[in-house]
mmCIF file of C-alpha atoms in Angstrom:
data_model
loop_
_atom_site.group_PDB
_atom_site.id
_atom_site.type_symbol
_atom_site.label_atom_id
_atom_site.label_comp_id
_atom_site.label_asym_id
_atom_site.label_seq_id
_atom_site.Cartn_x
_atom_site.Cartn_y
_atom_site.Cartn_z
ATOM 1 C CA MET M 5 -8.187 -15.126 2.370
ATOM 2 C CA THR M 6 -11.359 -14.511 0.392
ATOM 3 C CA ASP M 7 -10.932 -12.549 -2.800
ATOM 4 C CA LYS M 8 -13.255 -9.551 -2.892
ATOM 5 C CA HIS M 9 -13.194 -7.846 -6.289
ATOM 6 C CA PHE M 10 -13.615 -4.143 -5.575
ATOM 7 C CA ALA M 11 -11.104 -2.988 -8.207
ATOM 8 C CA HIS M 12 -13.870 -2.776 -10.828
ATOM 9 C CA LEU M 13 -15.478 -0.046 -8.704
ATOM 10 C CA LEU M 14 -12.597 2.384 -9.311
ATOM 11 C CA PRO M 15 -13.933 5.286 -11.391
ATOM 12 C CA PRO M 16 -12.482 5.831 -14.891
ATOM 13 C CA SER M 17 -11.092 9.175 -13.697
ATOM 14 C CA TRP M 18 -8.922 7.379 -11.101
ATOM 15 C CA LYS M 19 -5.908 7.199 -13.450
ATOM 16 C CA ASN M 20 -6.069 10.978 -13.977
ATOM 17 C CA THR M 21 -6.162 11.451 -10.216
ATOM 18 C CA LEU M 22 -3.077 9.242 -9.909
ATOM 19 C CA HIS M 23 -1.180 11.399 -12.405
ATOM 20 C CA THR M 24 -2.055 14.492 -10.363
ATOM 21 C CA TRP M 25 -0.926 12.920 -7.076
ATOM 22 C CA PHE M 26 2.368 11.739 -8.568
ATOM 23 C CA ALA M 27 2.986 15.205 -10.027
ATOM 24 C CA GLU M 28 2.423 16.731 -6.571
ATOM 25 C CA ASP M 29 4.579 14.140 -4.793
ATOM 26 C CA CYS M 30 7.497 14.233 -7.234
ATOM 27 C CA PRO M 31 7.301 17.434 -9.314
ATOM 28 C CA SER M 32 10.880 17.193 -10.651
ATOM 29 C CA LEU M 33 13.863 14.847 -10.421
ATOM 30 C CA ASP M 34 13.261 11.879 -8.120
ATOM 31 C CA TYR M 35 16.400 12.178 -5.975
ATOM 32 C CA GLY M 36 15.497 9.240 -3.739
ATOM 33 C CA GLY M 37 14.977 7.011 -6.766
ATOM 34 C CA TYR M 38 18.300 8.113 -8.206
ATOM 35 C CA VAL M 39 20.081 7.086 -4.999
ATOM 36 C CA VAL M 40 18.453 3.643 -4.578
ATOM 37 C CA GLY M 41 18.583 2.706 -8.275
ATOM 38 C CA GLU M 42 16.963 -0.162 -10.149
ATOM 39 C CA ALA M 43 17.871 -3.073 -7.842
ATOM 40 C CA PRO M 44 14.981 -5.562 -7.540
ATOM 41 C CA LEU M 45 13.406 -5.321 -4.116
ATOM 42 C CA THR M 46 10.521 -6.697 -2.094
ATOM 43 C CA ALA M 47 9.050 -4.409 0.556
ATOM 44 C CA THR M 48 6.668 -5.628 3.257
ATOM 45 C CA LEU M 49 3.689 -3.581 4.433
ATOM 46 C CA TYR M 50 3.047 -4.085 8.150
ATOM 47 C CA ALA M 51 0.028 -3.134 10.254
ATOM 48 C CA LYS M 52 1.096 -2.073 13.726
ATOM 49 C CA THR M 53 -2.325 -1.339 15.184
ATOM 50 C CA ALA M 54 -5.643 -3.164 14.950
ATOM 51 C CA GLY M 55 -8.152 -1.934 12.397
ATOM 52 C CA VAL M 56 -10.101 -2.626 9.211
ATOM 53 C CA LEU M 57 -8.114 -2.952 5.984
ATOM 54 C CA ALA M 58 -9.619 -0.754 3.274
ATOM 55 C CA GLY M 59 -8.356 0.759 0.036
ATOM 56 C CA VAL M 60 -6.699 -2.366 -1.379
ATOM 57 C CA PRO M 61 -7.681 -1.603 -5.023
ATOM 58 C CA PHE M 62 -6.295 1.939 -4.727
ATOM 59 C CA PHE M 63 -2.998 0.745 -3.223
ATOM 60 C CA THR M 64 -2.632 -1.967 -5.867
ATOM 61 C CA GLU M 65 -3.423 0.421 -8.722
ATOM 62 C CA VAL M 66 -0.812 2.925 -7.522
ATOM 63 C CA PHE M 67 1.923 0.298 -7.621
ATOM 64 C CA GLU M 68 0.742 -1.208 -10.910
ATOM 65 C CA HIS M 69 0.861 2.326 -12.325
ATOM 66 C CA VAL M 70 4.595 2.545 -11.554
ATOM 67 C CA GLY M 71 5.335 -1.025 -12.687
ATOM 68 C CA CYS M 72 5.387 -2.957 -9.404
ATOM 69 C CA SER M 73 3.333 -5.922 -8.218
ATOM 70 C CA VAL M 74 1.487 -6.385 -4.927
ATOM 71 C CA GLN M 75 0.747 -9.672 -3.156
ATOM 72 C CA TRP M 76 -1.878 -9.362 -0.408
ATOM 73 C CA ASN M 77 -2.136 -11.534 2.702
ATOM 74 C CA PHE M 78 -5.537 -10.015 3.573
ATOM 75 C CA SER M 79 -8.541 -8.653 1.659
ATOM 76 C CA ASP M 80 -10.466 -5.397 1.748
ATOM 77 C CA GLY M 81 -12.722 -5.386 4.801
ATOM 78 C CA ASP M 82 -10.631 -7.815 6.850
ATOM 79 C CA VAL M 83 -10.082 -6.882 10.491
ATOM 80 C CA LEU M 84 -6.366 -6.773 11.240
ATOM 81 C CA GLY M 85 -5.098 -7.475 14.711
ATOM 82 C CA GLU M 86 -7.850 -9.847 15.809
ATOM 83 C CA GLY M 87 -6.112 -12.678 17.621
ATOM 84 C CA GLU M 88 -2.613 -11.347 16.909
ATOM 85 C CA GLY M 89 -2.364 -9.527 20.247
ATOM 86 C CA GLU M 90 0.989 -8.541 21.613
ATOM 87 C CA GLY M 91 4.257 -10.091 20.562
ATOM 88 C CA GLU M 92 6.748 -11.881 22.796
ATOM 89 C CA GLY M 93 7.592 -9.999 25.949
ATOM 90 C CA GLY M 94 4.653 -7.598 25.594
ATOM 91 C CA GLY M 95 5.862 -6.224 22.263
ATOM 92 C CA LYS M 96 3.581 -4.385 19.877
ATOM 93 C CA MET M 97 1.442 -5.997 17.187
ATOM 94 C CA LYS M 98 3.104 -6.367 13.776
ATOM 95 C CA VAL M 99 1.150 -8.101 11.008
ATOM 96 C CA ALA M 100 2.501 -8.541 7.456
ATOM 97 C CA VAL M 101 -0.365 -7.266 5.300
ATOM 98 C CA ALA M 102 1.192 -7.251 1.813
ATOM 99 C CA LYS M 103 4.416 -7.441 -0.170
ATOM 100 C CA VAL M 104 5.345 -5.055 -2.982
ATOM 101 C CA SER M 105 7.916 -6.202 -5.549
ATOM 102 C CA GLY M 106 9.727 -4.223 -8.214
ATOM 103 C CA PRO M 107 12.711 -1.959 -8.825
ATOM 104 C CA ALA M 108 13.706 -0.075 -5.662
ATOM 105 C CA ARG M 109 13.232 3.380 -7.204
ATOM 106 C CA LEU M 110 9.698 2.530 -8.379
ATOM 107 C CA ILE M 111 8.682 1.183 -4.972
ATOM 108 C CA LEU M 112 9.978 4.388 -3.428
ATOM 109 C CA LEU M 113 8.132 6.465 -6.044
ATOM 110 C CA GLY M 114 4.750 4.840 -5.310
ATOM 111 C CA GLU M 115 5.199 4.427 -1.566
ATOM 112 C CA ARG M 116 3.890 7.746 -0.258
ATOM 113 C CA VAL M 117 0.867 7.962 -2.566
ATOM 114 C CA ALA M 118 -0.093 4.323 -1.889
ATOM 115 C CA LEU M 119 0.373 4.512 1.884
ATOM 116 C CA ASN M 120 -1.496 7.814 2.207
ATOM 117 C CA THR M 121 -4.446 6.363 0.288
ATOM 118 C CA LEU M 122 -4.470 3.087 2.225
ATOM 119 C CA ALA M 123 -4.126 4.850 5.591
ATOM 120 C CA ARG M 124 -6.999 7.217 4.807
ATOM 121 C CA CYS M 125 -9.337 4.450 3.610
ATOM 122 C CA SER M 126 -8.458 2.132 6.506
ATOM 123 C CA GLY M 127 -8.850 4.939 9.035
ATOM 124 C CA VAL M 128 -12.334 5.769 7.779
ATOM 125 C CA ALA M 129 -13.324 2.078 7.717
ATOM 126 C CA THR M 130 -12.028 1.546 11.260
ATOM 127 C CA ALA M 131 -13.629 4.630 12.814
#
């Protein structure tokens, strides 16, 4: 994996945008976070269709904002699904792209904002 440093390209206003998105996503009590609690957890991000990975700095910043860490198996601009093909018995592609570690409630808090951003960026890059 080559390390492409695009995080420095995030505009200074990005943190303000994050605050706005979190306020929209969780305007009051985080019921899901209350249920899952503070147990340490590692969640795996899988790609299920081929495409270009884009938005890594945004995804990482979202989780760092809530106090979680992200370990990437691929870099921004990498093509996912090349050579992976179908799984055993004609199953669908499933590639582990990254792992997010932190308290369960914080992973849940950042999940939707991070995934929406990554999906949008990757969709545009793939199109």
